[in-house]
mmCIF file of C-alpha atoms in Angstrom:
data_model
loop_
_atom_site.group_PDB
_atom_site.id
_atom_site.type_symbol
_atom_site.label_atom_id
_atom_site.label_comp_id
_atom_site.label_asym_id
_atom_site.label_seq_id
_atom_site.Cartn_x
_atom_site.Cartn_y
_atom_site.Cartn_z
ATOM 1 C CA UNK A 1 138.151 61.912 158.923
ATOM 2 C CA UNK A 2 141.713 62.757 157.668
ATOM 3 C CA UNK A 3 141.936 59.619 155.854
ATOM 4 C CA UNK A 4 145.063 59.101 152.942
ATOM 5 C CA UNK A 5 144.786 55.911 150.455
ATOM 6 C CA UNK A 6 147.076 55.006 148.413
ATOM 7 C CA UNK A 7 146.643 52.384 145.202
ATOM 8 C CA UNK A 8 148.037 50.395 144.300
ATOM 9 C CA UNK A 9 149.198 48.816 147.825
ATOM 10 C CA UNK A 10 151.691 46.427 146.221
ATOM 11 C CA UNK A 11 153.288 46.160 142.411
ATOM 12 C CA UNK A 12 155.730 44.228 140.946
ATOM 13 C CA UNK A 13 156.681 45.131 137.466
ATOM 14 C CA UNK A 14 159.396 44.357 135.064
ATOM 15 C CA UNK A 15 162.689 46.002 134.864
ATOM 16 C CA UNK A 16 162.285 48.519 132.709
ATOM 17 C CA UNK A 17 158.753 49.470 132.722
ATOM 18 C CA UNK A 18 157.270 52.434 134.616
ATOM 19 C CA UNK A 19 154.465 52.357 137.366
ATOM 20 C CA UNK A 20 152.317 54.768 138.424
ATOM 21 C CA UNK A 21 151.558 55.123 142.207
ATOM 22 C CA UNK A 22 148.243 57.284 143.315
ATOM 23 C CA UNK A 23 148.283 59.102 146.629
ATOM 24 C CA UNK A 24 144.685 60.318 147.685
ATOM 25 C CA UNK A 25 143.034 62.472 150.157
ATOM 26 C CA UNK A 26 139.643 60.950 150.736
ATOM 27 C CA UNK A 27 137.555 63.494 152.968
ATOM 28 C CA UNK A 28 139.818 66.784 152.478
ATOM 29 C CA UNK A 29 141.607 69.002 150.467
ATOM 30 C CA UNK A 30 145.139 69.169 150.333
ATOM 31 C CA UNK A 31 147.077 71.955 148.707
ATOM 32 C CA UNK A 32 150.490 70.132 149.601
ATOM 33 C CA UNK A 33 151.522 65.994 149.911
ATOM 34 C CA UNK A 34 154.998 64.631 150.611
ATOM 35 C CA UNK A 35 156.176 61.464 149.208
ATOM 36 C CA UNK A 36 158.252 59.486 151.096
ATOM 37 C CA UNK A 37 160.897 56.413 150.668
ATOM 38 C CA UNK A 38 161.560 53.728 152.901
ATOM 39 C CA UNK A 39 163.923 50.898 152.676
ATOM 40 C CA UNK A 40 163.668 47.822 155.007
ATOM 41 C CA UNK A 41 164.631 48.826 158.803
ATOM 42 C CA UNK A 42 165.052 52.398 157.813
ATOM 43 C CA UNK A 43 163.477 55.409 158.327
ATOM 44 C CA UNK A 44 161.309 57.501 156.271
ATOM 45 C CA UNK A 45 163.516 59.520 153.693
ATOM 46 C CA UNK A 46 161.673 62.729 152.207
ATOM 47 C CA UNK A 47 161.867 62.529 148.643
ATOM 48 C CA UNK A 48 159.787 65.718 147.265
ATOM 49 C CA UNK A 49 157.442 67.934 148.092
ATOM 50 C CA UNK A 50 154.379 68.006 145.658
ATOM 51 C CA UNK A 51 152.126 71.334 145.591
ATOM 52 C CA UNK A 52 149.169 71.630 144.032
ATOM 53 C CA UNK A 53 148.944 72.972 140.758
ATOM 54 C CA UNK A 54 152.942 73.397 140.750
ATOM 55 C CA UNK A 55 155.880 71.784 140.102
ATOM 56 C CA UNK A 56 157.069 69.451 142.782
ATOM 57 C CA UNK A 57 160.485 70.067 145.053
ATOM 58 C CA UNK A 58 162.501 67.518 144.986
ATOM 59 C CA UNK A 59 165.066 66.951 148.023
ATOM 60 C CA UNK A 60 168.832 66.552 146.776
ATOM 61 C CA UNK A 61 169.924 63.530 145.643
ATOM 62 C CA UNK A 62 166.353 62.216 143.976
ATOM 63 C CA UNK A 63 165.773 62.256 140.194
ATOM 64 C CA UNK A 64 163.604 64.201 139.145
ATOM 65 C CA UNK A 65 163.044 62.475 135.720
ATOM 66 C CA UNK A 66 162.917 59.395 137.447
ATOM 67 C CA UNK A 67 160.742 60.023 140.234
ATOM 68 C CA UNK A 68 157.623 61.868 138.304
ATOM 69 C CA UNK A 69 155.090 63.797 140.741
ATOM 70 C CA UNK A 70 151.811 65.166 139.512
ATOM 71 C CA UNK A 71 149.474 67.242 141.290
ATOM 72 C CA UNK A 72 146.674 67.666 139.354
ATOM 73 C CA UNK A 73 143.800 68.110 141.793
ATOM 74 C CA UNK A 74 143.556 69.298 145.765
ATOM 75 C CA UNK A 75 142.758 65.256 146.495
ATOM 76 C CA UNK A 76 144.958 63.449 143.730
ATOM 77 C CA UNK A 77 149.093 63.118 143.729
ATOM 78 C CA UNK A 78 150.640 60.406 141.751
ATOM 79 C CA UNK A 79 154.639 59.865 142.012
ATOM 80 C CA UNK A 80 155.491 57.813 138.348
ATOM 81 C CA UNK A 81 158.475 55.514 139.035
ATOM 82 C CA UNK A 82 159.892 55.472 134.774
ATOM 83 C CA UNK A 83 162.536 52.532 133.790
ATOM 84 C CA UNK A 84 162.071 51.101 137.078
ATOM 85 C CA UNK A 85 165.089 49.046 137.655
ATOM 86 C CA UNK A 86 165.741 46.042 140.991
ATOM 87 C CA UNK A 87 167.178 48.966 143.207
ATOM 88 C CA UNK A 88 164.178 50.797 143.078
ATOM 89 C CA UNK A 89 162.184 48.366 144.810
ATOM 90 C CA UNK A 90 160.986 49.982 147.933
ATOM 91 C CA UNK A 91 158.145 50.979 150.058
ATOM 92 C CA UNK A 92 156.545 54.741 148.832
ATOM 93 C CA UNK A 93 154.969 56.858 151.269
ATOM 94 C CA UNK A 94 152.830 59.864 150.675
ATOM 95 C CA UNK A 95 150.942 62.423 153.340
ATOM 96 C CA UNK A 96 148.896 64.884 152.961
ATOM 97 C CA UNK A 97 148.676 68.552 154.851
ATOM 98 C CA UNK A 98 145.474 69.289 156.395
ATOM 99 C CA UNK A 99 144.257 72.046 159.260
ATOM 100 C CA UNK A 100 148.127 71.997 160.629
ATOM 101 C CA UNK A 101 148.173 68.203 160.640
ATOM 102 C CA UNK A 102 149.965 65.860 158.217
ATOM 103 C CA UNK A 103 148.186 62.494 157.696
ATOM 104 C CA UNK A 104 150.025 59.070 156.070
ATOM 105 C CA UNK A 105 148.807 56.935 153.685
ATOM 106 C CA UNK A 106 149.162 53.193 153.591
ATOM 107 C CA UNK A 107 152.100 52.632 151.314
ATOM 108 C CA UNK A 108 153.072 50.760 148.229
ATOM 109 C CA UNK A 109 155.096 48.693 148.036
ATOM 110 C CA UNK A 110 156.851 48.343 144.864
ATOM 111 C CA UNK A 111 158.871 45.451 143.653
ATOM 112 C CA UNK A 112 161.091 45.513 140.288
ATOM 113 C CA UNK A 113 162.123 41.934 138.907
ATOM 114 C CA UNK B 1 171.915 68.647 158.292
ATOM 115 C CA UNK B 2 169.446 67.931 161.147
ATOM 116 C CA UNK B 3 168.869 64.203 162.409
ATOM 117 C CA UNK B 4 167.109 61.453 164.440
ATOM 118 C CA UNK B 5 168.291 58.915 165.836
ATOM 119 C CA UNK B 6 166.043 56.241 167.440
ATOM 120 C CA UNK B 7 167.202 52.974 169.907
ATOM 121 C CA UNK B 8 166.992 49.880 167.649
ATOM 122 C CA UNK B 9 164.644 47.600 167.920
ATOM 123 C CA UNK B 10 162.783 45.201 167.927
ATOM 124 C CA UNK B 11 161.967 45.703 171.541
ATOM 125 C CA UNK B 12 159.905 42.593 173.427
ATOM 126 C CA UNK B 13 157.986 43.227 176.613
ATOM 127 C CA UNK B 14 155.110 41.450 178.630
ATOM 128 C CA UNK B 15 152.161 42.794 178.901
ATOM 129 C CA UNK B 16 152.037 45.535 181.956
ATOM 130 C CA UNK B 17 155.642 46.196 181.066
ATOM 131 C CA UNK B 18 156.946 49.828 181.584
ATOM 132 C CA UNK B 19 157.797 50.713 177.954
ATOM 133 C CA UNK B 20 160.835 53.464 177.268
ATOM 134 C CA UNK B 21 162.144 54.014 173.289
ATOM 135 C CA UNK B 22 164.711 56.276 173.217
ATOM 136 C CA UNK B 23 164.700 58.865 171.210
ATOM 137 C CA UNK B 24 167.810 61.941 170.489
ATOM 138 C CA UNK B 25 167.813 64.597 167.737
ATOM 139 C CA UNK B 26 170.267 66.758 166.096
ATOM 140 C CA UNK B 27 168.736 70.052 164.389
ATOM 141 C CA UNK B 28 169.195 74.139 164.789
ATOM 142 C CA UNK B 29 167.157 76.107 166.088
ATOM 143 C CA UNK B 30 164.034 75.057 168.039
ATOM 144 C CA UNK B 31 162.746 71.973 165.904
ATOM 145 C CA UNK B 32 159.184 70.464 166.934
ATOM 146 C CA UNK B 33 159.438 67.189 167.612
ATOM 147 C CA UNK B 34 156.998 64.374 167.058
ATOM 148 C CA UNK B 35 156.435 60.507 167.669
ATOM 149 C CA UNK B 36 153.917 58.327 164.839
ATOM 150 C CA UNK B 37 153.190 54.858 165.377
ATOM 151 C CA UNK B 38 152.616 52.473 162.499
ATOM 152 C CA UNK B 39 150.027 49.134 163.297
ATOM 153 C CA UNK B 40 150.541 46.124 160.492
ATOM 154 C CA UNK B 41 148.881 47.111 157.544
ATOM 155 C CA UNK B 42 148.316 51.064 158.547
ATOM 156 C CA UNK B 43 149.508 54.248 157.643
ATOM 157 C CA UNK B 44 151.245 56.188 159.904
ATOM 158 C CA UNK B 45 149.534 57.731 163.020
ATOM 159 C CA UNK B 46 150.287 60.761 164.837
ATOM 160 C CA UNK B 47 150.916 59.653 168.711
ATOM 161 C CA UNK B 48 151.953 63.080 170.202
ATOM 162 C CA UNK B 49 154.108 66.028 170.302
ATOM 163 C CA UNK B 50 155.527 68.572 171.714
ATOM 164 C CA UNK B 51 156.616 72.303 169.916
ATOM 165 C CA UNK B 52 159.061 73.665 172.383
ATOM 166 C CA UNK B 53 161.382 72.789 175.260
ATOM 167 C CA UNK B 54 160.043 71.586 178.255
ATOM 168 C CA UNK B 55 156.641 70.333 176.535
ATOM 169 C CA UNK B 56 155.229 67.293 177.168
ATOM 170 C CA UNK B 57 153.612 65.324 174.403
ATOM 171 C CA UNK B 58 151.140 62.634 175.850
ATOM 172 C CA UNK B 59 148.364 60.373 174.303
ATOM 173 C CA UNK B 60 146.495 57.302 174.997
ATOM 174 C CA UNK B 61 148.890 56.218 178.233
ATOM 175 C CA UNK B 62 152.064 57.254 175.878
ATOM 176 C CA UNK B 63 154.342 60.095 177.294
ATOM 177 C CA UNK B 64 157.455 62.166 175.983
ATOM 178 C CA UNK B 65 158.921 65.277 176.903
ATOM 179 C CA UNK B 66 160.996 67.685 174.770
ATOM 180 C CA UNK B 67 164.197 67.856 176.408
ATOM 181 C CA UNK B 68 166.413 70.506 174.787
ATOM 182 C CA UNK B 69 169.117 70.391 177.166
ATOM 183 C CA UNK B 70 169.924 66.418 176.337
ATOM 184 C CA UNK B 71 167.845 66.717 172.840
ATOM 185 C CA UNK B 72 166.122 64.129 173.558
ATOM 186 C CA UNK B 73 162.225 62.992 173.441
ATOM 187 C CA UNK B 74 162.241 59.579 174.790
ATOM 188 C CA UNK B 75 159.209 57.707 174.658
ATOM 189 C CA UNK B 76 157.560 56.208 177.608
ATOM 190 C CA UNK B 77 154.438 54.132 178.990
ATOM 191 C CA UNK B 78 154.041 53.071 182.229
ATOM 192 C CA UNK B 79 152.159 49.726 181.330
ATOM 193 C CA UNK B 80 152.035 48.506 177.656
ATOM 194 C CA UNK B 81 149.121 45.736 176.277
ATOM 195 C CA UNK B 82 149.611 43.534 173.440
ATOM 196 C CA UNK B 83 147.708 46.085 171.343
ATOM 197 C CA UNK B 84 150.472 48.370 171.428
ATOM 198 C CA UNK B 85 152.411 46.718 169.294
ATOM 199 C CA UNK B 86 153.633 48.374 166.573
ATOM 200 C CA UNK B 87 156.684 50.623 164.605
ATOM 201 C CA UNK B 88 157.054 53.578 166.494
ATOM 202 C CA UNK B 89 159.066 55.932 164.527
ATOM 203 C CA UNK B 90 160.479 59.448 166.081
ATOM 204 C CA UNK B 91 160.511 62.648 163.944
ATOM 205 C CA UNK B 92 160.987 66.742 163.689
ATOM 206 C CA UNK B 93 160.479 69.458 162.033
ATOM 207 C CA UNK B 94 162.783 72.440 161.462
ATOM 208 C CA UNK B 95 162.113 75.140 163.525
ATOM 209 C CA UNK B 96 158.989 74.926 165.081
ATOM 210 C CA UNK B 97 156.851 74.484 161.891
ATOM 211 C CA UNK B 98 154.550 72.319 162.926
ATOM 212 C CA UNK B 99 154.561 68.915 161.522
ATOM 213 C CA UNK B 100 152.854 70.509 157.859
ATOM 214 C CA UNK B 101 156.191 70.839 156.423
ATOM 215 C CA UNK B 102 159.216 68.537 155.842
ATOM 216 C CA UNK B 103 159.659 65.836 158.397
ATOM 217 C CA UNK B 104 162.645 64.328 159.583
ATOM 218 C CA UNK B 105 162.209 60.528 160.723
ATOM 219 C CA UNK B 106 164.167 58.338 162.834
ATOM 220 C CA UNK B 107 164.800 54.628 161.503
ATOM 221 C CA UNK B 108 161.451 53.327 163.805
ATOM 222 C CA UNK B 109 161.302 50.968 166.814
ATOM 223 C CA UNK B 110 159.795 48.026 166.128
ATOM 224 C CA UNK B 111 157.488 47.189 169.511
ATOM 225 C CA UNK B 112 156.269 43.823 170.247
ATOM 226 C CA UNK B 113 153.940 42.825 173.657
ATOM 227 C CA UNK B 114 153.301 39.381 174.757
ATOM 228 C CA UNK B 115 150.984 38.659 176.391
#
């Protein structure tokens, strides 16, 4: 149980475009999810805090209008990456809160040409 | 603002090795402390931790006590296999609140066991 799946698990997209990244719980309900950065050999870098039903937190220093977070539904987040540019490519984490517990999904890697 | 701050890696044992990944932390207040591990392809895994000083986190052979007087929470396993290989990747919360809320990670040790 406690599973987290992402999709997609790797992108590439065009400068300039925007790409949507889906972050689900699969067998529980989660009224909060964290989305997470990381760039190659380093660590995990918060970037918001999504509640359900709410507007998401964003942790100083991330766009907000960049970096779009929806959380529509107890098992659905999605984090929209708009006029992705190269130095956005990265890998995107997202977890999920469950019975005092956070679990990971896989990650997506995103890559912007 | 509170930190970790992990030995860097990539660290390459033998099998049956005695395996230590070192592991400090700067935070206020009494942060819980955690350690994940990451296989290729996987999200990240919970390992163990430990909420207050003293504790000691310990799962599947892996052991790490919260040190508060060094703040530290070093890693250790007295004999690793090849299936232990893996990004290990320290973190903590603020303040005791559990590992629901915002965590703070450590850059990740990269393990790898030969057989």
């Amino acid at each position: 149980g406690a599973v987290v799946s992402q999709h997609p698990s790797w992108v590439i997209c065009k400068s300039g475009t925007s790409v949507k990244i889906e972050c689900r719980s699969l067998d529980f309900q989660a009224t909060t999810m964290f989305w997470y950065r990381q760039f190659p050999k380093q660590s995990l870098m918060l970037m918001a805090t999504s509640n359900e039903g709410s507007k998401a937190t964003y942790e100083q220093g991330v766009e907000k209008d960049k970096f779009l977070i929806n959380h529509a539904s107890l098992t659905l987040s999605t984090l929209t990456v708009t006029s992705a540019h190269p130095e956005d490519s990265s890998f995107y984490i997202c977890s999920a809160s469950s019975r005092g517990e956070q679990f990971f999904g896989p990650g997506t890697r995103l890559t912007v040409l | 603002g509170d930190s970790v701050t992990q030995m860097e890696g990539p660290v390459t044992l033998s099998e049956e090795a005695f395996l230590t990944i070192n592991c400090t932390y700067t935070a206020t207040g009494y942060p819980s402390l955690f350690w994940y591990v990451q296989y290729p392809g996987e999200g990240l895994q919970l390992l163990l931790k430990a909420t207050k000083a003293d504790d000691k986190g310990s799962n599947k052979g892996f052991e790490a006590t919260y040190r508060k007087e060094t703040t530290s929470f070093h890693l250790e396993k007295g004999s690793v296999q090849v299936s232990d290989s893996a990004v290990y990747f320290c973190a903590l919360t603020p303040n005791g609140s559990g590992n629901t809320g915002k965590l703070i990670f450590g850059q990740g040790t990269t393990l790898q066991v030969k057989p």
